[in-house]
């Protein structure tokens, strides 16, 4: 198990990990003197999905050669849409993730909250629809691989993503 550590240089942190995700470390890393907002999204494993209850863990597998380039493309797309972004982290866990543990972390810092919220939302929504990571739900007596959508290409900007996900008010940075 390899512990994730923030990059020494640069404002982008994209990574996969087979161990716990460093939510606090990613949050602290994103703080910059020029940024008055840091938005953190941590997707945690839950004990139910759809009609199924009693889920005890999720297991994640990835097409490794494509994941980090896709995560980097998401960050690049966010930076084209919101050029004043500070730091951005997109981290995803692989292997077995127990209920209550973080499976994905998205952090965005910016001078103002509207941009940080919009970039973080774009980050998680685009990661979920474009990055080749699959999950298997485990429960007492069974398990099942789940993929509820095809893997799409990373849009060049959040505005381009709106054509698929609904209109984005780029001035406000949120879907309407």
Tab-separated table of N, CA and C in Angstrom:
chain	number	residue	atom	x	y	z
A	1	UNK	N	0.854	-1.166	0.000
A	1	UNK	CA	0.000	0.000	0.000
A	1	UNK	C	0.906	1.238	0.000
A	2	UNK	N	0.634	2.135	-0.941
A	2	UNK	CA	1.441	3.338	-1.076
A	2	UNK	C	0.645	4.548	-0.614
A	3	UNK	N	1.227	5.327	0.297
A	3	UNK	CA	0.561	6.546	0.772
A	3	UNK	C	0.744	7.648	-0.268
A	4	UNK	N	-0.324	8.386	-0.525
A	4	UNK	CA	-0.243	9.510	-1.456
A	4	UNK	C	0.332	10.729	-0.754
A	5	UNK	N	1.187	11.434	-1.469
A	5	UNK	CA	1.710	12.702	-0.973
A	5	UNK	C	1.531	13.747	-2.061
A	6	UNK	N	1.297	14.998	-1.672
A	6	UNK	CA	1.074	16.045	-2.672
A	6	UNK	C	2.326	16.282	-3.512
A	7	UNK	N	2.134	16.811	-4.706
A	7	UNK	CA	3.291	17.119	-5.549
A	7	UNK	C	4.143	18.218	-4.918
A	8	UNK	N	5.430	18.141	-5.148
A	8	UNK	CA	6.353	19.151	-4.635
A	8	UNK	C	6.220	20.438	-5.440
A	9	UNK	N	5.996	20.293	-6.751
A	9	UNK	CA	5.826	21.454	-7.644
A	9	UNK	C	4.500	21.334	-8.378
A	10	UNK	N	3.963	22.457	-8.782
A	10	UNK	CA	2.745	22.456	-9.583
A	10	UNK	C	1.492	22.587	-8.751
A	11	UNK	N	0.404	22.862	-9.438
A	11	UNK	CA	-0.877	23.095	-8.778
A	11	UNK	C	-1.925	22.035	-9.113
A	12	UNK	N	-1.493	20.935	-9.728
A	12	UNK	CA	-2.399	19.838	-10.065
A	12	UNK	C	-1.923	18.570	-9.366
A	13	UNK	N	-2.863	17.861	-8.721
A	13	UNK	CA	-2.541	16.597	-8.056
A	13	UNK	C	-3.561	15.571	-8.514
A	14	UNK	N	-3.155	14.679	-9.379
A	14	UNK	CA	-4.017	13.602	-9.851
A	14	UNK	C	-3.329	12.279	-9.525
A	15	UNK	N	-4.092	11.345	-8.962
A	15	UNK	CA	-3.465	10.091	-8.548
A	15	UNK	C	-4.496	9.010	-8.262
A	16	UNK	N	-4.006	7.783	-8.320
A	16	UNK	CA	-4.719	6.598	-7.865
A	16	UNK	C	-3.985	6.076	-6.645
A	17	UNK	N	-4.712	5.428	-5.741
A	17	UNK	CA	-4.083	4.867	-4.555
A	17	UNK	C	-4.773	3.573	-4.163
A	18	UNK	N	-3.983	2.623	-3.676
A	18	UNK	CA	-4.572	1.402	-3.145
A	18	UNK	C	-4.779	1.493	-1.635
A	19	UNK	N	-4.522	2.687	-1.090
A	19	UNK	CA	-4.723	2.904	0.341
A	19	UNK	C	-5.662	4.063	0.585
A	20	UNK	N	-5.906	4.361	1.856
A	20	UNK	CA	-6.812	5.463	2.201
A	20	UNK	C	-6.402	6.776	1.529
A	21	UNK	N	-7.405	7.548	1.123
A	21	UNK	CA	-7.143	8.834	0.471
A	21	UNK	C	-6.911	9.909	1.520
A	22	UNK	N	-5.914	10.767	1.300
A	22	UNK	CA	-5.549	11.794	2.279
A	22	UNK	C	-6.400	13.061	2.130
A	23	UNK	N	-7.644	13.001	2.581
A	23	UNK	CA	-8.574	14.120	2.414
A	23	UNK	C	-8.030	15.397	3.065
A	24	UNK	N	-7.589	15.297	4.299
A	24	UNK	CA	-7.068	16.468	5.004
A	24	UNK	C	-5.807	17.016	4.366
A	25	UNK	N	-4.919	16.141	3.954
A	25	UNK	CA	-3.683	16.573	3.302
A	25	UNK	C	-3.995	17.290	1.988
A	26	UNK	N	-4.939	16.747	1.204
A	26	UNK	CA	-5.317	17.381	-0.066
A	26	UNK	C	-5.943	18.755	0.179
A	27	UNK	N	-6.746	18.856	1.210
A	27	UNK	CA	-7.364	20.138	1.565
A	27	UNK	C	-6.300	21.155	1.957
A	28	UNK	N	-5.398	20.756	2.831
A	28	UNK	CA	-4.327	21.660	3.264
A	28	UNK	C	-3.436	22.067	2.098
A	29	UNK	N	-3.120	21.133	1.198
A	29	UNK	CA	-2.269	21.408	0.044
A	29	UNK	C	-2.907	22.455	-0.873
A	30	UNK	N	-4.228	22.445	-0.978
A	30	UNK	CA	-4.934	23.345	-1.902
A	30	UNK	C	-4.967	24.792	-1.435
A	31	UNK	N	-4.678	25.047	-0.173
A	31	UNK	CA	-4.714	26.409	0.356
A	31	UNK	C	-3.552	27.222	-0.217
A	32	UNK	N	-3.891	28.343	-0.824
A	32	UNK	CA	-2.907	29.289	-1.364
A	32	UNK	C	-3.248	30.684	-0.862
A	33	UNK	N	-2.249	31.532	-0.721
A	33	UNK	CA	-2.487	32.906	-0.275
A	33	UNK	C	-3.395	33.664	-1.239
A	34	UNK	N	-3.370	33.309	-2.506
A	34	UNK	CA	-4.185	33.996	-3.517
A	34	UNK	C	-5.616	33.472	-3.604
A	35	UNK	N	-5.919	32.428	-2.859
A	35	UNK	CA	-7.241	31.793	-2.954
A	35	UNK	C	-7.998	31.913	-1.643
A	36	UNK	N	-9.198	32.472	-1.723
A	36	UNK	CA	-10.045	32.619	-0.544
A	36	UNK	C	-11.064	31.512	-0.396
A	37	UNK	N	-11.027	30.521	-1.291
A	37	UNK	CA	-12.009	29.432	-1.228
A	37	UNK	C	-11.330	28.106	-1.528
A	38	UNK	N	-11.661	27.104	-0.741
A	38	UNK	CA	-11.255	25.725	-1.006
A	38	UNK	C	-12.515	24.877	-0.854
A	39	UNK	N	-12.871	24.159	-1.920
A	39	UNK	CA	-14.027	23.275	-1.881
A	39	UNK	C	-13.526	21.843	-1.968
A	40	UNK	N	-14.031	21.001	-1.058
A	40	UNK	CA	-13.623	19.605	-0.983
A	40	UNK	C	-14.855	18.725	-1.168
A	41	UNK	N	-14.743	17.759	-2.078
A	41	UNK	CA	-15.768	16.732	-2.220
A	41	UNK	C	-15.103	15.402	-1.928
A	42	UNK	N	-15.674	14.660	-0.988
A	42	UNK	CA	-15.193	13.317	-0.681
A	42	UNK	C	-16.351	12.362	-0.881
A	43	UNK	N	-16.226	11.509	-1.869
A	43	UNK	CA	-17.239	10.484	-2.118
A	43	UNK	C	-16.923	9.270	-1.277
A	44	UNK	N	-17.823	8.911	-0.367
A	44	UNK	CA	-17.580	7.791	0.543
A	44	UNK	C	-18.452	6.600	0.181
A	45	UNK	N	-17.938	5.422	0.468
A	45	UNK	CA	-18.708	4.198	0.231
A	45	UNK	C	-19.874	4.158	1.199
A	46	UNK	N	-21.032	3.795	0.680
A	46	UNK	CA	-22.225	3.731	1.533
A	46	UNK	C	-22.760	2.303	1.583
A	47	UNK	N	-23.692	2.046	2.480
A	47	UNK	CA	-24.183	0.689	2.720
A	47	UNK	C	-25.383	0.288	1.866
A	48	UNK	N	-25.715	1.080	0.877
A	48	UNK	CA	-26.835	0.739	-0.003
A	48	UNK	C	-26.621	1.347	-1.392
A	49	UNK	N	-27.294	0.766	-2.366
A	49	UNK	CA	-27.277	1.284	-3.739
A	49	UNK	C	-28.557	0.826	-4.414
A	50	UNK	N	-29.340	1.779	-4.906
A	50	UNK	CA	-30.613	1.413	-5.518
A	50	UNK	C	-31.470	0.658	-4.526
A	51	UNK	N	-31.942	-0.512	-4.913
A	51	UNK	CA	-32.785	-1.337	-4.042
A	51	UNK	C	-31.983	-2.243	-3.120
A	52	UNK	N	-30.674	-2.267	-3.281
A	52	UNK	CA	-29.826	-3.174	-2.505
A	52	UNK	C	-29.375	-2.505	-1.207
A	53	UNK	N	-29.545	-3.223	-0.095
A	53	UNK	CA	-29.039	-2.742	1.189
A	53	UNK	C	-28.020	-3.754	1.697
A	54	UNK	N	-27.326	-3.381	2.748
A	54	UNK	CA	-26.379	-4.302	3.356
A	54	UNK	C	-25.034	-4.376	2.659
A	55	UNK	N	-24.730	-3.388	1.811
A	55	UNK	CA	-23.428	-3.380	1.155
A	55	UNK	C	-22.359	-3.173	2.222
A	56	UNK	N	-21.306	-3.983	2.164
A	56	UNK	CA	-20.245	-3.919	3.167
A	56	UNK	C	-18.979	-3.254	2.639
A	57	UNK	N	-18.813	-3.251	1.325
A	57	UNK	CA	-17.609	-2.650	0.740
A	57	UNK	C	-17.808	-2.468	-0.755
A	58	UNK	N	-16.986	-1.609	-1.316
A	58	UNK	CA	-16.896	-1.465	-2.766
A	58	UNK	C	-15.482	-1.835	-3.167
A	59	UNK	N	-15.348	-2.459	-4.316
A	59	UNK	CA	-14.021	-2.756	-4.855
A	59	UNK	C	-13.894	-2.017	-6.180
A	60	UNK	N	-12.801	-1.291	-6.345
A	60	UNK	CA	-12.577	-0.511	-7.564
A	60	UNK	C	-11.411	-1.080	-8.358
A	61	UNK	N	-11.603	-1.164	-9.676
A	61	UNK	CA	-10.544	-1.512	-10.608
A	61	UNK	C	-10.504	-0.428	-11.671
A	62	UNK	N	-9.338	-0.243	-12.267
A	62	UNK	CA	-9.170	0.824	-13.256
A	62	UNK	C	-8.352	0.343	-14.434
A	63	UNK	N	-8.569	0.997	-15.550
A	63	UNK	CA	-7.726	0.826	-16.722
A	63	UNK	C	-6.579	1.814	-16.514
A	64	UNK	N	-5.590	1.384	-15.720
A	64	UNK	CA	-4.541	2.256	-15.182
A	64	UNK	C	-3.883	3.167	-16.210
A	65	UNK	N	-3.563	2.645	-17.382
A	65	UNK	CA	-2.841	3.450	-18.380
A	65	UNK	C	-3.648	4.657	-18.845
A	66	UNK	N	-4.962	4.620	-18.653
A	66	UNK	CA	-5.808	5.718	-19.120
A	66	UNK	C	-6.306	6.634	-18.007
A	67	UNK	N	-6.234	6.195	-16.769
A	67	UNK	CA	-6.842	6.956	-15.683
A	67	UNK	C	-6.128	8.276	-15.423
A	68	UNK	N	-4.831	8.262	-15.161
A	68	UNK	CA	-4.127	9.505	-14.833
A	68	UNK	C	-4.184	10.493	-15.997
A	69	UNK	N	-3.983	10.070	-17.256
A	69	UNK	CA	-4.163	11.034	-18.358
A	69	UNK	C	-5.572	11.627	-18.412
A	70	UNK	N	-6.596	10.833	-18.124
A	70	UNK	CA	-7.968	11.363	-18.103
A	70	UNK	C	-8.163	12.341	-16.961
A	71	UNK	N	-7.639	12.005	-15.791
A	71	UNK	CA	-7.743	12.932	-14.659
A	71	UNK	C	-7.043	14.250	-14.994
A	72	UNK	N	-5.875	14.170	-15.614
A	72	UNK	CA	-5.147	15.380	-16.020
A	72	UNK	C	-5.936	16.182	-17.043
A	73	UNK	N	-6.614	15.498	-17.956
A	73	UNK	CA	-7.430	16.187	-18.966
A	73	UNK	C	-8.608	16.909	-18.326
A	74	UNK	N	-9.187	16.327	-17.278
A	74	UNK	CA	-10.280	16.987	-16.557
A	74	UNK	C	-9.777	18.276	-15.923
A	75	UNK	N	-8.621	18.212	-15.276
A	75	UNK	CA	-8.051	19.410	-14.650
A	75	UNK	C	-7.762	20.472	-15.711
A	76	UNK	N	-7.189	20.058	-16.847
A	76	UNK	CA	-6.893	21.014	-17.924
A	76	UNK	C	-8.168	21.665	-18.443
A	77	UNK	N	-9.227	20.893	-18.576
A	77	UNK	CA	-10.512	21.423	-19.021
A	77	UNK	C	-11.066	22.430	-18.015
A	78	UNK	N	-10.965	22.094	-16.731
A	78	UNK	CA	-11.419	23.022	-15.685
A	78	UNK	C	-10.606	24.316	-15.729
A	79	UNK	N	-9.312	24.210	-15.934
A	79	UNK	CA	-8.463	25.409	-15.979
A	79	UNK	C	-8.784	26.285	-17.196
A	80	UNK	N	-9.182	25.667	-18.319
A	80	UNK	CA	-9.594	26.472	-19.477
A	80	UNK	C	-10.899	27.210	-19.187
A	81	UNK	N	-11.780	26.593	-18.429
A	81	UNK	CA	-13.070	27.202	-18.105
A	81	UNK	C	-12.942	28.256	-17.014
A	82	UNK	N	-12.145	27.970	-16.000
A	82	UNK	CA	-11.959	28.875	-14.865
A	82	UNK	C	-10.456	29.153	-14.717
A	83	UNK	N	-9.911	30.080	-15.506
A	83	UNK	CA	-8.461	30.308	-15.516
A	83	UNK	C	-7.870	30.764	-14.184
A	84	UNK	N	-8.696	31.245	-13.265
A	84	UNK	CA	-8.147	31.704	-11.987
A	84	UNK	C	-8.118	30.607	-10.914
A	85	UNK	N	-8.366	29.346	-11.300
A	85	UNK	CA	-8.265	28.257	-10.331
A	85	UNK	C	-6.882	28.256	-9.687
A	86	UNK	N	-6.851	27.938	-8.424
A	86	UNK	CA	-5.578	27.796	-7.714
A	86	UNK	C	-5.066	26.381	-7.884
A	87	UNK	N	-5.352	25.541	-6.907
A	87	UNK	CA	-4.926	24.143	-6.969
A	87	UNK	C	-6.131	23.225	-7.149
A	88	UNK	N	-5.876	22.092	-7.819
A	88	UNK	CA	-6.923	21.108	-8.070
A	88	UNK	C	-6.351	19.724	-7.788
A	89	UNK	N	-7.094	18.939	-7.013
A	89	UNK	CA	-6.725	17.546	-6.743
A	89	UNK	C	-7.870	16.639	-7.166
A	90	UNK	N	-7.545	15.592	-7.903
A	90	UNK	CA	-8.483	14.522	-8.263
A	90	UNK	C	-7.809	13.214	-7.866
A	91	UNK	N	-8.303	12.596	-6.813
A	91	UNK	CA	-7.699	11.378	-6.265
A	91	UNK	C	-8.754	10.278	-6.225
A	92	UNK	N	-8.393	9.072	-6.630
A	92	UNK	CA	-9.336	7.953	-6.600
A	92	UNK	C	-8.664	6.736	-6.001
A	93	UNK	N	-9.430	6.007	-5.240
A	93	UNK	CA	-8.920	4.807	-4.586
A	93	UNK	C	-9.208	3.579	-5.436
A	94	UNK	N	-8.319	2.619	-5.379
A	94	UNK	CA	-8.494	1.322	-6.029
A	94	UNK	C	-8.507	0.236	-4.957
A	95	UNK	N	-8.989	-0.931	-5.340
A	95	UNK	CA	-9.065	-2.040	-4.391
A	95	UNK	C	-10.319	-1.941	-3.555
A	96	UNK	N	-10.306	-2.617	-2.416
A	96	UNK	CA	-11.481	-2.672	-1.546
A	96	UNK	C	-11.561	-1.430	-0.664
A	97	UNK	N	-12.734	-0.801	-0.681
A	97	UNK	CA	-12.986	0.398	0.116
A	97	UNK	C	-14.149	0.079	1.060
A	98	UNK	N	-13.895	0.048	2.367
A	98	UNK	CA	-14.980	-0.267	3.299
A	98	UNK	C	-16.015	0.854	3.360
A	99	UNK	N	-17.205	0.508	3.791
A	99	UNK	CA	-18.269	1.498	3.973
A	99	UNK	C	-17.760	2.596	4.901
A	100	UNK	N	-17.998	3.845	4.492
A	100	UNK	CA	-17.595	4.998	5.273
A	100	UNK	C	-16.260	5.591	4.865
A	101	UNK	N	-15.474	4.881	4.078
A	101	UNK	CA	-14.171	5.391	3.644
A	101	UNK	C	-14.312	6.137	2.320
A	102	UNK	N	-13.414	7.077	2.088
A	102	UNK	CA	-13.434	7.854	0.841
A	102	UNK	C	-12.933	7.016	-0.323
A	103	UNK	N	-13.694	7.027	-1.403
A	103	UNK	CA	-13.259	6.346	-2.628
A	103	UNK	C	-12.787	7.350	-3.668
A	104	UNK	N	-13.215	8.596	-3.545
A	104	UNK	CA	-12.799	9.645	-4.477
A	104	UNK	C	-12.758	10.977	-3.726
A	105	UNK	N	-11.755	11.797	-4.068
A	105	UNK	CA	-11.624	13.119	-3.461
A	105	UNK	C	-11.350	14.121	-4.566
A	106	UNK	N	-12.116	15.200	-4.558
A	106	UNK	CA	-11.919	16.308	-5.485
A	106	UNK	C	-11.766	17.573	-4.650
A	107	UNK	N	-10.693	18.322	-4.896
A	107	UNK	CA	-10.444	19.562	-4.179
A	107	UNK	C	-10.142	20.640	-5.204
A	108	UNK	N	-10.758	21.804	-5.029
A	108	UNK	CA	-10.494	22.951	-5.918
A	108	UNK	C	-10.363	24.205	-5.079
A	109	UNK	N	-9.307	24.968	-5.342
A	109	UNK	CA	-9.168	26.260	-4.677
A	109	UNK	C	-9.190	27.354	-5.730
A	110	UNK	N	-9.699	28.507	-5.334
A	110	UNK	CA	-9.839	29.643	-6.246
A	110	UNK	C	-9.959	30.916	-5.420
A	111	UNK	N	-9.768	32.066	-6.058
A	111	UNK	CA	-9.926	33.320	-5.325
A	111	UNK	C	-11.323	33.498	-4.726
A	112	UNK	N	-12.354	32.942	-5.402
A	112	UNK	CA	-13.736	33.131	-4.957
A	112	UNK	C	-14.486	31.803	-4.942
A	113	UNK	N	-15.489	31.686	-4.075
A	113	UNK	CA	-16.207	30.433	-3.875
A	113	UNK	C	-16.953	29.944	-5.106
A	114	UNK	N	-17.545	30.850	-5.906
A	114	UNK	CA	-18.299	30.399	-7.078
A	114	UNK	C	-17.437	29.544	-7.994
A	115	UNK	N	-16.222	29.991	-8.241
A	115	UNK	CA	-15.314	29.241	-9.112
A	115	UNK	C	-14.905	27.925	-8.456
A	116	UNK	N	-14.571	27.951	-7.173
A	116	UNK	CA	-14.149	26.724	-6.494
A	116	UNK	C	-15.270	25.687	-6.476
A	117	UNK	N	-16.505	26.107	-6.177
A	117	UNK	CA	-17.634	25.171	-6.187
A	117	UNK	C	-17.870	24.612	-7.584
A	118	UNK	N	-17.882	25.491	-8.588
A	118	UNK	CA	-18.149	25.048	-9.959
A	118	UNK	C	-17.073	24.091	-10.449
A	119	UNK	N	-15.817	24.396	-10.175
A	119	UNK	CA	-14.723	23.535	-10.628
A	119	UNK	C	-14.761	22.176	-9.927
A	120	UNK	N	-15.061	22.163	-8.629
A	120	UNK	CA	-15.153	20.890	-7.909
A	120	UNK	C	-16.312	20.060	-8.448
A	121	UNK	N	-17.444	20.685	-8.694
A	121	UNK	CA	-18.604	19.965	-9.256
A	121	UNK	C	-18.283	19.408	-10.630
A	122	UNK	N	-17.660	20.226	-11.472
A	122	UNK	CA	-17.244	19.766	-12.797
A	122	UNK	C	-16.262	18.602	-12.653
A	123	UNK	N	-15.338	18.709	-11.703
A	123	UNK	CA	-14.349	17.651	-11.508
A	123	UNK	C	-14.983	16.311	-11.186
A	124	UNK	N	-15.881	16.251	-10.211
A	124	UNK	CA	-16.476	14.966	-9.838
A	124	UNK	C	-17.428	14.468	-10.918
A	125	UNK	N	-18.249	15.357	-11.485
A	125	UNK	CA	-19.190	14.917	-12.515
A	125	UNK	C	-18.458	14.377	-13.739
A	126	UNK	N	-17.394	15.044	-14.146
A	126	UNK	CA	-16.660	14.628	-15.336
A	126	UNK	C	-15.842	13.375	-15.051
A	127	UNK	N	-15.260	13.278	-13.862
A	127	UNK	CA	-14.542	12.060	-13.479
A	127	UNK	C	-15.474	10.851	-13.570
A	128	UNK	N	-16.666	10.977	-13.007
A	128	UNK	CA	-17.604	9.854	-12.997
A	128	UNK	C	-18.003	9.408	-14.398
A	129	UNK	N	-18.037	10.325	-15.363
A	129	UNK	CA	-18.513	9.967	-16.701
A	129	UNK	C	-17.400	9.691	-17.713
A	130	UNK	N	-16.140	10.002	-17.370
A	130	UNK	CA	-15.087	9.883	-18.379
A	130	UNK	C	-13.902	9.008	-17.986
A	131	UNK	N	-13.764	8.666	-16.727
A	131	UNK	CA	-12.576	7.933	-16.284
A	131	UNK	C	-12.902	6.433	-16.170
A	132	UNK	N	-12.092	5.570	-16.802
A	132	UNK	CA	-12.379	4.127	-16.807
A	132	UNK	C	-12.038	3.444	-15.483
A	133	UNK	N	-12.944	3.656	-14.515
A	133	UNK	CA	-12.852	3.009	-13.206
A	133	UNK	C	-14.179	2.281	-12.986
A	134	UNK	N	-14.088	1.008	-12.581
A	134	UNK	CA	-15.278	0.201	-12.358
A	134	UNK	C	-15.356	-0.193	-10.899
A	135	UNK	N	-16.590	-0.395	-10.430
A	135	UNK	CA	-16.749	-0.802	-9.026
A	135	UNK	C	-17.572	-2.073	-8.923
A	136	UNK	N	-17.265	-2.833	-7.876
A	136	UNK	CA	-18.008	-4.041	-7.544
A	136	UNK	C	-18.571	-3.835	-6.153
A	137	UNK	N	-19.874	-3.976	-6.037
A	137	UNK	CA	-20.537	-3.874	-4.741
A	137	UNK	C	-20.499	-5.244	-4.075
A	138	UNK	N	-20.140	-5.265	-2.794
A	138	UNK	CA	-20.088	-6.507	-2.020
A	138	UNK	C	-21.113	-6.444	-0.900
A	139	UNK	N	-21.826	-7.545	-0.681
A	139	UNK	CA	-22.785	-7.645	0.404
A	139	UNK	C	-22.771	-9.090	0.890
A	140	UNK	N	-23.287	-9.361	2.073
A	140	UNK	CA	-23.293	-10.744	2.556
A	140	UNK	C	-24.017	-11.636	1.546
A	141	UNK	N	-23.320	-12.612	1.056
A	141	UNK	CA	-23.932	-13.552	0.122
A	141	UNK	C	-23.780	-13.201	-1.342
A	142	UNK	N	-23.053	-12.133	-1.673
A	142	UNK	CA	-22.909	-11.847	-3.096
A	142	UNK	C	-22.107	-10.601	-3.419
A	143	UNK	N	-21.945	-10.407	-4.698
A	143	UNK	CA	-21.274	-9.211	-5.203
A	143	UNK	C	-21.662	-9.029	-6.665
A	144	UNK	N	-21.493	-7.779	-7.143
A	144	UNK	CA	-21.852	-7.490	-8.538
A	144	UNK	C	-21.043	-6.291	-9.029
A	145	UNK	N	-20.492	-6.419	-10.259
A	145	UNK	CA	-19.823	-5.292	-10.904
A	145	UNK	C	-20.880	-4.344	-11.429
A	146	UNK	N	-20.649	-3.037	-11.255
A	146	UNK	CA	-21.622	-2.022	-11.626
A	146	UNK	C	-20.971	-1.008	-12.551
A	147	UNK	N	-21.581	-0.764	-13.687
A	147	UNK	CA	-21.201	0.350	-14.554
A	147	UNK	C	-22.503	0.839	-15.158
A	148	UNK	N	-22.942	2.010	-14.716
A	148	UNK	CA	-24.246	2.497	-15.132
A	148	UNK	C	-24.189	3.501	-16.273
A	149	UNK	N	-23.016	3.633	-16.916
A	149	UNK	CA	-22.904	4.579	-18.027
A	149	UNK	C	-21.704	4.204	-18.896
A	150	UNK	N	-21.762	4.567	-20.173
A	150	UNK	CA	-20.575	4.365	-21.008
A	150	UNK	C	-19.510	5.390	-20.639
A	151	UNK	N	-18.267	5.091	-20.963
A	151	UNK	CA	-17.166	6.017	-20.707
A	151	UNK	C	-17.116	7.024	-21.855
A	152	UNK	N	-17.258	8.305	-21.537
A	152	UNK	CA	-17.271	9.380	-22.534
A	152	UNK	C	-15.888	10.018	-22.616
A	153	UNK	N	-15.691	10.868	-23.615
A	153	UNK	CA	-14.463	11.648	-23.737
A	153	UNK	C	-14.543	12.850	-22.792
A	154	UNK	N	-13.399	13.322	-22.333
A	154	UNK	CA	-13.352	14.515	-21.479
A	154	UNK	C	-13.666	15.727	-22.349
A	155	UNK	N	-14.656	16.545	-21.968
A	155	UNK	CA	-14.972	17.742	-22.760
A	155	UNK	C	-13.856	18.773	-22.621
A	156	UNK	N	-13.627	19.586	-23.653
A	156	UNK	CA	-12.548	20.574	-23.577
A	156	UNK	C	-12.789	21.660	-22.533
A	157	UNK	N	-14.053	21.952	-22.225
A	157	UNK	CA	-14.404	22.952	-21.210
A	157	UNK	C	-15.704	22.543	-20.539
A	158	UNK	N	-16.026	23.210	-19.433
A	158	UNK	CA	-17.296	22.951	-18.762
A	158	UNK	C	-18.462	23.346	-19.657
A	159	UNK	N	-18.282	24.370	-20.476
A	159	UNK	CA	-19.332	24.791	-21.392
A	159	UNK	C	-19.640	23.680	-22.387
A	160	UNK	N	-18.604	23.003	-22.883
A	160	UNK	CA	-18.810	21.891	-23.807
A	160	UNK	C	-19.511	20.735	-23.103
A	161	UNK	N	-19.235	20.548	-21.820
A	161	UNK	CA	-19.884	19.481	-21.059
A	161	UNK	C	-21.378	19.726	-20.934
A	162	UNK	N	-21.791	20.980	-20.996
A	162	UNK	CA	-23.205	21.323	-20.846
A	162	UNK	C	-24.056	20.713	-21.940
A	163	UNK	N	-23.486	20.486	-23.108
A	163	UNK	CA	-24.267	19.910	-24.195
A	163	UNK	C	-24.728	18.503	-23.856
A	164	UNK	N	-24.031	17.834	-22.937
A	164	UNK	CA	-24.409	16.507	-22.505
A	164	UNK	C	-25.179	16.550	-21.189
A	165	UNK	N	-24.725	17.375	-20.249
A	165	UNK	CA	-25.265	17.345	-18.891
A	165	UNK	C	-26.271	18.437	-18.586
A	166	UNK	N	-26.572	19.297	-19.513
A	166	UNK	CA	-27.468	20.403	-19.259
A	166	UNK	C	-26.709	21.710	-19.292
A	167	UNK	N	-27.423	22.826	-19.421
A	167	UNK	CA	-26.735	24.114	-19.571
A	167	UNK	C	-25.926	24.509	-18.340
A	168	UNK	N	-24.788	25.110	-18.580
A	168	UNK	CA	-23.937	25.627	-17.522
A	168	UNK	C	-23.898	27.134	-17.633
A	169	UNK	N	-24.188	27.804	-16.537
A	169	UNK	CA	-24.056	29.262	-16.509
A	169	UNK	C	-22.616	29.534	-16.112
A	170	UNK	N	-21.759	29.769	-17.114
A	170	UNK	CA	-20.332	29.910	-16.867
A	170	UNK	C	-20.042	31.110	-15.980
A	171	UNK	N	-20.837	32.162	-16.076
A	171	UNK	CA	-20.633	33.322	-15.208
A	171	UNK	C	-20.792	32.928	-13.748
A	172	UNK	N	-21.778	32.098	-13.466
A	172	UNK	CA	-22.004	31.621	-12.109
A	172	UNK	C	-21.293	30.300	-11.860
A	173	UNK	N	-20.970	29.576	-12.961
A	173	UNK	CA	-20.252	28.324	-12.834
A	173	UNK	C	-21.076	27.146	-12.343
A	174	UNK	N	-22.395	27.206	-12.521
A	174	UNK	CA	-23.233	26.099	-12.072
A	174	UNK	C	-24.198	25.697	-13.165
A	175	UNK	N	-24.637	24.437	-13.073
A	175	UNK	CA	-25.652	23.968	-14.032
A	175	UNK	C	-26.983	24.603	-13.681
A	176	UNK	N	-27.720	25.001	-14.704
A	176	UNK	CA	-29.043	25.571	-14.433
A	176	UNK	C	-30.126	24.541	-14.648
